[in-house]
Coordinates of C-alpha atoms in Angstrom, one line a residue:
M1 CA -17.6 -54.3 1.6
N2 CA -17.6 -51.2 3.9
A3 CA -19.7 -49.3 1.3
F4 CA -22.1 -52.2 1.1
K5 CA -22.5 -52.2 4.9
Q6 CA -23.1 -48.5 4.8
L7 CA -25.8 -48.9 2.2
L8 CA -27.6 -51.3 4.5
S9 CA -27.2 -49.0 7.5
G10 CA -24.3 -51.0 8.8
N11 CA -26.3 -54.3 9.0
G12 CA -26.1 -56.6 6.0
R13 CA -29.1 -58.6 7.3
Q14 CA -31.4 -55.6 7.4
F15 CA -32.9 -56.1 4.0
G16 CA -32.1 -59.9 3.8
M17 CA -35.7 -61.0 3.6
I18 CA -36.6 -58.4 1.1
F19 CA -33.7 -59.5 -1.1
A20 CA -35.0 -63.1 -0.8
L21 CA -38.4 -61.9 -1.9
G22 CA -36.9 -60.1 -4.8
I23 CA -34.9 -63.1 -5.9
L24 CA -38.0 -65.3 -5.6
V25 CA -40.0 -62.9 -7.8
I26 CA -37.3 -62.8 -10.5
L27 CA -36.8 -66.6 -10.4
F28 CA -40.5 -67.2 -11.0
Q29 CA -40.7 -64.4 -13.6
V30 CA -38.0 -66.3 -15.6
L31 CA -39.4 -69.8 -15.0
T32 CA -43.0 -68.8 -15.9
G33 CA -42.0 -66.8 -19.0
G34 CA -43.0 -63.4 -17.7
K35 CA -46.3 -64.4 -16.1
T36 CA -45.5 -63.4 -12.6
L37 CA -45.0 -59.6 -13.0
T38 CA -48.2 -58.9 -14.9
S39 CA -50.9 -56.6 -13.7
T40 CA -53.6 -59.3 -13.5
N41 CA -51.4 -61.7 -11.6
M42 CA -50.1 -59.1 -9.1
I43 CA -53.6 -57.9 -8.4
N44 CA -54.9 -61.4 -7.9
L45 CA -51.9 -62.3 -5.8
F46 CA -52.5 -59.4 -3.5
N47 CA -56.3 -59.9 -3.3
G48 CA -55.9 -63.6 -2.6
N49 CA -53.5 -63.1 0.3
S50 CA -54.5 -59.9 2.0
Y51 CA -56.5 -61.6 4.7
I52 CA -53.5 -63.8 5.5
L53 CA -51.2 -60.8 5.8
I54 CA -53.8 -59.1 8.1
L55 CA -53.6 -62.3 10.3
A56 CA -49.8 -62.1 10.3
V57 CA -49.9 -58.5 11.6
G58 CA -51.8 -59.8 14.7
M59 CA -49.9 -63.1 15.0
V60 CA -46.5 -61.4 15.2
F61 CA -47.6 -59.7 18.5
V62 CA -48.9 -63.1 19.9
I63 CA -45.6 -64.8 19.0
I64 CA -43.4 -61.9 20.3
A65 CA -45.3 -62.3 23.6
G66 CA -44.3 -66.0 23.6
H67 CA -47.6 -67.5 22.7
I68 CA -49.3 -69.1 19.6
D69 CA -52.9 -68.8 18.4
L70 CA -54.4 -71.8 16.6
S71 CA -57.9 -70.4 16.6
V72 CA -57.6 -67.5 14.1
G73 CA -59.1 -69.4 11.1
S74 CA -62.1 -70.6 13.1
V75 CA -62.6 -67.2 14.7
A76 CA -62.5 -65.6 11.2
A77 CA -65.1 -68.1 9.9
F78 CA -67.4 -67.7 12.9
S79 CA -67.3 -63.9 12.7
G80 CA -67.9 -64.1 8.9
I81 CA -71.0 -66.2 9.3
V82 CA -72.4 -64.1 12.1
V83 CA -72.0 -60.9 10.0
A84 CA -73.4 -62.5 6.9
M85 CA -76.5 -63.8 8.7
A86 CA -77.0 -60.5 10.5
M87 CA -77.1 -58.6 7.2
R88 CA -79.3 -61.1 5.5
D89 CA -81.8 -61.9 8.3
W90 CA -81.8 -58.6 10.3
G91 CA -81.3 -56.2 7.4
L92 CA -78.2 -54.8 9.0
P93 CA -76.4 -52.2 6.8
W94 CA -72.9 -53.1 5.7
Y95 CA -71.1 -50.7 8.0
A96 CA -73.0 -51.9 11.0
G97 CA -72.1 -55.5 9.9
I98 CA -68.4 -54.6 10.0
I99 CA -68.8 -53.1 13.5
L100 CA -70.7 -56.2 14.6
G101 CA -67.9 -58.5 13.3
L102 CA -65.2 -56.5 15.1
L103 CA -67.2 -56.7 18.3
V104 CA -67.6 -60.5 17.9
G105 CA -63.9 -60.8 17.4
A106 CA -63.2 -58.6 20.5
A107 CA -65.6 -60.8 22.6
I108 CA -63.9 -64.0 21.5
G109 CA -60.5 -62.5 22.1
A110 CA -61.5 -61.4 25.6
W111 CA -62.7 -64.9 26.3
Q112 CA -59.5 -66.5 25.2
G113 CA -57.3 -63.8 26.7
F114 CA -59.0 -64.4 30.1
W115 CA -58.0 -68.0 30.1
V116 CA -54.5 -67.3 29.0
A117 CA -53.7 -64.2 31.1
Y118 CA -55.7 -64.7 34.3
V119 CA -56.2 -68.4 34.6
G120 CA -52.8 -69.3 33.3
I121 CA -53.7 -72.0 30.7
P122 CA -51.1 -72.0 27.9
A123 CA -52.3 -70.2 24.8
F124 CA -51.7 -73.3 22.7
I125 CA -54.3 -75.2 24.7
V126 CA -56.8 -72.3 24.9
T127 CA -56.7 -71.6 21.2
L128 CA -56.7 -75.2 20.2
A129 CA -60.0 -75.4 22.2
G130 CA -61.1 -72.2 20.5
M131 CA -60.3 -73.7 17.1
L132 CA -62.7 -76.6 17.8
I133 CA -65.3 -74.5 19.5
F134 CA -65.6 -71.8 16.9
R135 CA -65.3 -74.1 13.9
G136 CA -68.3 -76.0 15.3
A137 CA -70.1 -72.7 16.1
N138 CA -69.6 -71.6 12.5
Q139 CA -71.3 -74.7 11.2
W140 CA -74.0 -74.7 13.9
V141 CA -75.0 -71.1 13.4
G142 CA -75.0 -71.3 9.6
K143 CA -76.3 -74.8 9.6
S144 CA -73.4 -75.7 7.3
N145 CA -74.9 -73.5 4.5
T146 CA -73.5 -70.8 2.4
V147 CA -74.8 -67.3 3.2
P148 CA -74.4 -64.5 0.7
V149 CA -73.5 -60.9 1.6
P150 CA -74.7 -57.7 -0.1
S151 CA -72.7 -56.0 -2.9
E152 CA -72.0 -53.0 -0.6
F153 CA -70.2 -55.2 1.8
Q154 CA -68.3 -56.9 -0.9
F155 CA -66.4 -53.7 -1.6
I156 CA -64.0 -54.2 1.4
G157 CA -62.7 -57.4 -0.1
A158 CA -63.3 -57.1 -3.8
G159 CA -63.3 -53.4 -4.4
Y160 CA -60.6 -51.2 -6.0
L161 CA -59.6 -47.6 -6.0
P162 CA -62.1 -45.8 -8.3
E163 CA -61.3 -44.6 -11.8
G164 CA -60.9 -40.9 -12.7
G165 CA -58.3 -38.3 -13.2
P166 CA -56.3 -36.4 -15.9
I167 CA -54.1 -39.2 -17.1
P168 CA -56.0 -41.6 -19.4
G169 CA -55.1 -45.3 -19.5
Y170 CA -54.0 -45.4 -15.8
N171 CA -55.8 -45.5 -12.5
N172 CA -54.9 -42.0 -11.3
L173 CA -55.5 -42.7 -7.6
T174 CA -53.1 -45.7 -7.7
L175 CA -50.5 -43.4 -9.3
L176 CA -51.0 -40.9 -6.6
L177 CA -50.7 -43.5 -3.9
G178 CA -47.3 -44.6 -5.4
L179 CA -46.0 -41.1 -5.5
I180 CA -47.1 -40.6 -1.8
L181 CA -45.2 -43.7 -0.8
C182 CA -42.1 -42.5 -2.6
A183 CA -42.4 -39.1 -0.9
A184 CA -42.7 -40.9 2.4
V185 CA -39.5 -42.9 1.8
I186 CA -37.6 -39.7 0.9
Y187 CA -38.9 -37.9 3.9
G188 CA -38.1 -40.8 6.3
E189 CA -34.5 -41.0 5.1
M190 CA -34.0 -37.3 5.3
R191 CA -35.6 -37.1 8.7
K192 CA -33.3 -39.9 9.9
R193 CA -30.2 -38.1 8.7
G194 CA -31.4 -34.9 10.4
R195 CA -32.0 -36.8 13.7
N196 CA -28.6 -38.3 13.5
A197 CA -27.0 -34.9 12.9
K198 CA -28.8 -33.5 16.0
L199 CA -27.6 -36.4 18.1
G200 CA -24.0 -36.1 16.9
T201 CA -24.1 -39.4 15.1
V202 CA -22.0 -39.6 12.0
N203 CA -24.1 -40.0 8.9
P204 CA -23.0 -42.2 6.0
P205 CA -22.0 -40.5 2.7
A206 CA -24.7 -38.8 0.8
W207 CA -24.7 -41.4 -2.0
V208 CA -25.8 -44.1 0.5
P209 CA -29.3 -42.7 1.1
M210 CA -29.6 -41.7 -2.5
V211 CA -29.0 -45.2 -3.7
K212 CA -31.3 -46.6 -1.0
I213 CA -34.1 -44.1 -2.0
G214 CA -33.6 -44.9 -5.7
L215 CA -33.9 -48.6 -5.2
L216 CA -37.0 -48.4 -3.0
C217 CA -38.7 -45.9 -5.2
A218 CA -38.0 -47.9 -8.3
V219 CA -39.7 -50.9 -6.8
I220 CA -42.6 -48.8 -5.5
L221 CA -43.1 -47.1 -8.9
Y222 CA -42.9 -50.3 -10.9
A223 CA -45.5 -52.0 -8.5
T224 CA -47.6 -48.8 -8.9
Y225 CA -47.4 -49.2 -12.7
L226 CA -48.6 -52.8 -12.5
F227 CA -51.6 -52.0 -10.3
A228 CA -52.5 -48.8 -12.3
T229 CA -52.5 -50.6 -15.7
G230 CA -54.7 -53.6 -14.9
R231 CA -57.8 -54.5 -16.8
P232 CA -60.6 -51.9 -16.7
G233 CA -62.3 -51.7 -13.4
T234 CA -59.3 -53.0 -11.4
S235 CA -56.5 -51.1 -9.6
F236 CA -55.0 -51.2 -6.2
P237 CA -57.3 -53.2 -4.0
I238 CA -59.3 -51.7 -1.1
S239 CA -58.1 -54.6 1.1
G240 CA -54.5 -53.4 0.4
I241 CA -55.5 -49.9 1.7
I242 CA -56.8 -51.6 4.9
L243 CA -53.6 -53.7 5.2
G244 CA -51.4 -50.6 4.7
A245 CA -53.3 -48.7 7.4
L246 CA -52.9 -51.7 9.8
V247 CA -49.1 -51.9 9.1
L248 CA -48.6 -48.2 9.8
F249 CA -50.7 -48.4 13.0
Y250 CA -49.2 -51.5 14.4
G251 CA -45.7 -50.5 13.4
F252 CA -46.3 -47.3 15.5
V253 CA -47.7 -49.3 18.4
S254 CA -44.8 -51.7 18.5
N255 CA -42.1 -49.0 18.1
K256 CA -43.4 -45.9 19.8
T257 CA -45.8 -46.9 22.6
I258 CA -45.2 -48.3 26.0
L259 CA -47.6 -51.2 25.3
G260 CA -45.6 -52.3 22.3
R261 CA -42.4 -52.3 24.3
H262 CA -44.0 -54.2 27.1
V263 CA -45.0 -56.9 24.6
Y264 CA -41.3 -57.4 23.7
A265 CA -40.3 -57.3 27.3
V266 CA -42.9 -60.0 28.3
G267 CA -41.8 -62.2 25.4
G268 CA -38.1 -61.7 26.2
N269 CA -38.4 -62.6 29.9
R270 CA -41.8 -62.5 31.5
H271 CA -40.5 -62.7 35.1
A272 CA -37.9 -60.0 34.7
A273 CA -40.4 -57.8 32.9
E274 CA -42.9 -58.1 35.8
L275 CA -40.2 -57.3 38.3
S276 CA -39.6 -54.1 36.2
G277 CA -43.2 -53.1 36.6
V278 CA -44.7 -54.5 33.4
Q279 CA -48.2 -55.8 33.8
G280 CA -47.7 -59.2 32.1
K281 CA -51.3 -60.4 32.5
K282 CA -52.6 -57.2 30.9
V283 CA -50.2 -57.5 28.0
N284 CA -51.1 -61.2 27.4
F285 CA -54.8 -60.3 27.5
M286 CA -54.4 -57.5 25.0
V287 CA -52.4 -59.5 22.5
M288 CA -54.9 -62.3 22.5
M289 CA -57.9 -60.0 22.1
N290 CA -56.2 -58.0 19.4
M291 CA -55.5 -61.2 17.5
S292 CA -59.1 -62.2 17.5
I293 CA -60.2 -58.7 16.4
L294 CA -57.9 -58.9 13.4
A295 CA -59.0 -62.5 12.7
A296 CA -62.6 -61.2 12.5
L297 CA -61.5 -58.4 10.1
A298 CA -59.6 -60.9 7.9
G299 CA -62.7 -63.2 7.9
M300 CA -65.0 -60.3 6.8
I301 CA -62.6 -59.4 4.0
F302 CA -62.5 -63.0 2.8
V303 CA -66.3 -63.3 2.9
A304 CA -66.6 -60.0 1.0
R305 CA -64.2 -61.2 -1.7
S306 CA -65.9 -64.6 -1.9
T307 CA -69.4 -62.9 -1.9
A308 CA -70.6 -65.4 0.7
S309 CA -69.7 -67.0 4.0
G310 CA -69.4 -70.8 4.0
P311 CA -68.8 -73.6 6.5
F312 CA -65.2 -74.2 5.4
D313 CA -63.9 -70.7 5.5
G314 CA -60.7 -70.2 7.5
T315 CA -59.4 -73.7 7.1
N316 CA -55.6 -73.7 7.8
W317 CA -55.3 -70.0 7.9
E318 CA -53.6 -70.1 11.2
L319 CA -50.8 -72.2 9.7
D320 CA -50.2 -69.7 6.9
A321 CA -50.1 -66.8 9.4
I322 CA -47.7 -68.5 11.7
A323 CA -45.5 -69.5 8.8
A324 CA -45.4 -65.9 7.6
V325 CA -44.4 -64.6 11.0
F326 CA -41.6 -67.1 11.5
I327 CA -40.2 -66.7 8.0
G328 CA -40.4 -63.0 8.5
G329 CA -37.9 -63.2 11.4
A330 CA -39.8 -63.9 14.6
A331 CA -38.0 -66.1 17.2
V332 CA -39.6 -69.3 18.4
S333 CA -38.9 -68.4 22.0
G334 CA -40.6 -65.0 21.7
G335 CA -39.3 -61.5 22.2
V336 CA -38.2 -60.9 18.6
G337 CA -40.2 -60.0 15.5
T338 CA -41.4 -57.1 13.4
V339 CA -44.6 -56.1 11.7
V340 CA -42.8 -55.4 8.4
G341 CA -40.9 -58.6 8.7
S342 CA -44.1 -60.6 9.0
I343 CA -45.6 -58.9 6.0
V344 CA -42.5 -59.7 3.9
G345 CA -42.6 -63.3 5.2
G346 CA -46.2 -63.5 4.2
L347 CA -45.4 -62.2 0.7
V348 CA -42.6 -64.7 0.4
M349 CA -45.1 -67.5 1.0
A350 CA -47.7 -65.9 -1.3
V351 CA -45.2 -65.5 -4.2
L352 CA -44.0 -69.1 -3.6
N353 CA -47.5 -70.4 -3.8
N354 CA -48.4 -68.3 -6.7
G355 CA -45.3 -69.1 -8.7
L356 CA -45.7 -72.8 -8.2
Q357 CA -49.3 -72.6 -9.4
L358 CA -48.3 -70.7 -12.5
L359 CA -45.8 -73.5 -13.1
G360 CA -48.5 -76.1 -12.8
V361 CA -47.1 -77.7 -9.7
G362 CA -49.8 -79.8 -7.9
A363 CA -51.2 -78.8 -4.5
D364 CA -49.6 -81.7 -2.8
T365 CA -46.1 -80.8 -4.0
T366 CA -46.7 -77.1 -3.2
S367 CA -47.7 -77.9 0.3
M368 CA -44.6 -80.0 0.8
I369 CA -42.3 -77.2 -0.5
K370 CA -44.0 -74.6 1.7
G371 CA -43.5 -76.9 4.7
L372 CA -39.8 -77.3 3.9
V373 CA -39.3 -73.6 3.6
L374 CA -40.8 -73.0 7.0
L375 CA -38.8 -75.9 8.6
L376 CA -35.5 -74.6 7.1
A377 CA -36.2 -71.0 8.3
V378 CA -36.8 -72.1 11.9
A379 CA -34.1 -74.7 11.8
L380 CA -31.5 -72.1 10.8
D381 CA -32.7 -69.9 13.6
V382 CA -32.4 -72.7 16.2
Y383 CA -29.0 -73.8 14.9
N384 CA -27.5 -70.4 15.2
K385 CA -28.7 -70.1 18.8
T386 CA -27.2 -73.4 19.7
Q387 CA -23.9 -72.4 18.2
G388 CA -23.9 -69.2 20.4
R389 CA -24.4 -66.9 17.4
P390 CA -27.2 -64.4 17.0
S391 CA -30.4 -65.7 15.4
I392 CA -30.1 -65.0 11.6
T393 CA -33.9 -65.1 10.9
G394 CA -34.5 -63.0 14.0
L395 CA -32.0 -60.4 12.7
L396 CA -33.0 -60.4 9.0
M397 CA -35.4 -57.5 9.6
R398 CA -33.6 -56.0 12.6
N399 CA -33.7 -52.2 12.6
F400 CA -36.2 -52.3 9.7
G401 CA -39.1 -50.2 10.8
G402 CA -37.2 -49.6 14.1
N403 CA -39.3 -52.0 16.2
K404 CA -36.6 -54.3 17.5
P405 CA -36.2 -55.3 21.2
A406 CA -33.4 -53.8 23.2
P407 CA -30.2 -55.7 23.6
A408 CA -30.2 -58.1 26.5
P409 CA -27.8 -57.4 29.4
A410 CA -25.6 -60.2 30.5
A411 CA -27.4 -60.9 33.8
V412 CA -30.4 -59.6 35.7
D413 CA -28.4 -58.1 38.5
A414 CA -26.1 -56.4 36.1
A415 CA -28.9 -54.6 34.2
P416 CA -28.6 -50.9 34.2
E417 CA -31.4 -48.7 35.5
M418 CA -33.9 -47.9 32.7
P419 CA -36.2 -44.9 32.6
T420 CA -39.9 -45.4 32.7
G421 CA -41.3 -46.5 29.3
T422 CA -38.0 -47.8 28.0
K423 CA -38.2 -51.1 26.2
T424 CA -36.5 -53.8 28.5
V425 CA -35.9 -57.2 27.2
I426 CA -33.8 -59.6 29.4
S427 CA -33.0 -62.9 27.7
T428 CA -31.8 -66.0 29.2
D429 CA -30.6 -67.4 25.9
A430 CA -26.9 -68.3 25.8

């Protein structure tokens, strides 16, 4: 047992959600007769869910800050129709269309962030209004018609890494990407051991990082093989490259920047955070605006993959994004959550949905099962809090990626003095 804890960096919950995802994949691989882990299915699964995963990256910050955003699907649809019409009617080039879409998202986010941060209206109400406003605006601007987008624009949602390279039968750039990821895993683990040695922290035995690296690299290389051996013309999706860049960037923001730490502080205890010098209004404004920017990006990726913008784009996207974040370990009360956890939670929902479709389960039953999964995940979190135990779902991805909130002191007046820029989360939970 001690060896197992060392393998998981002393925290058996660290890779809990990843284990759950792995078990789910293996289960559907068996039940579907090997249809889950095929190149075509994995590429389609990733392409069909990349925009939801992008939404989850933004939604986790909103939920950590203690809010909820119900408007992301409508914002995505509205941004998509504006970009599609601008390219069709104004002759806007594809790259200018992307910039326009991001600016539309920023403007909408600033509008909603103003009402939440500076007027004080709950985000639930503001974004519920936004959901209605921008859904109607999408249909009004586009006159409820489908608007096609040019082939150059379609590349961001339906494109793949190009072919070429010395190894025939494989997409060489995809293989290179997999090797780079493995090298990053090895470098990160070695860097961690070196940092611990400098700080005087006892490192686990050498076999522990070796096993960890071996398992992670095995998964990465197998996924690389699946993406690199798809049908001709396909490989790792461009939308996956965009998602990967966002995960790295927002993981850095949440873990290494003052703004990221302030988001956790505001979500943990807004009043205590403001007494500590955190500008709560600015933080709330930023997370709402950031969410709408990512919603606009997700909308454009979906339109690019669909080759056209339509009046029913974005329907129920907000529910999928929220479910991904909560299943990925975010706390209902705010202050807890990780970018990586939200991605894993989104993949759990994607694999569940995909596996049920491969089994021929109807949309009605699939929807009920997904709803039960979300309910059970949150119920388990709430139950453990009422029993005085740490939140299990909140800790499933704790320490993974390093972006966890600081432990809460017992009381405000007992809180030690913290240096400037240190993440401070003071929780009133029992």
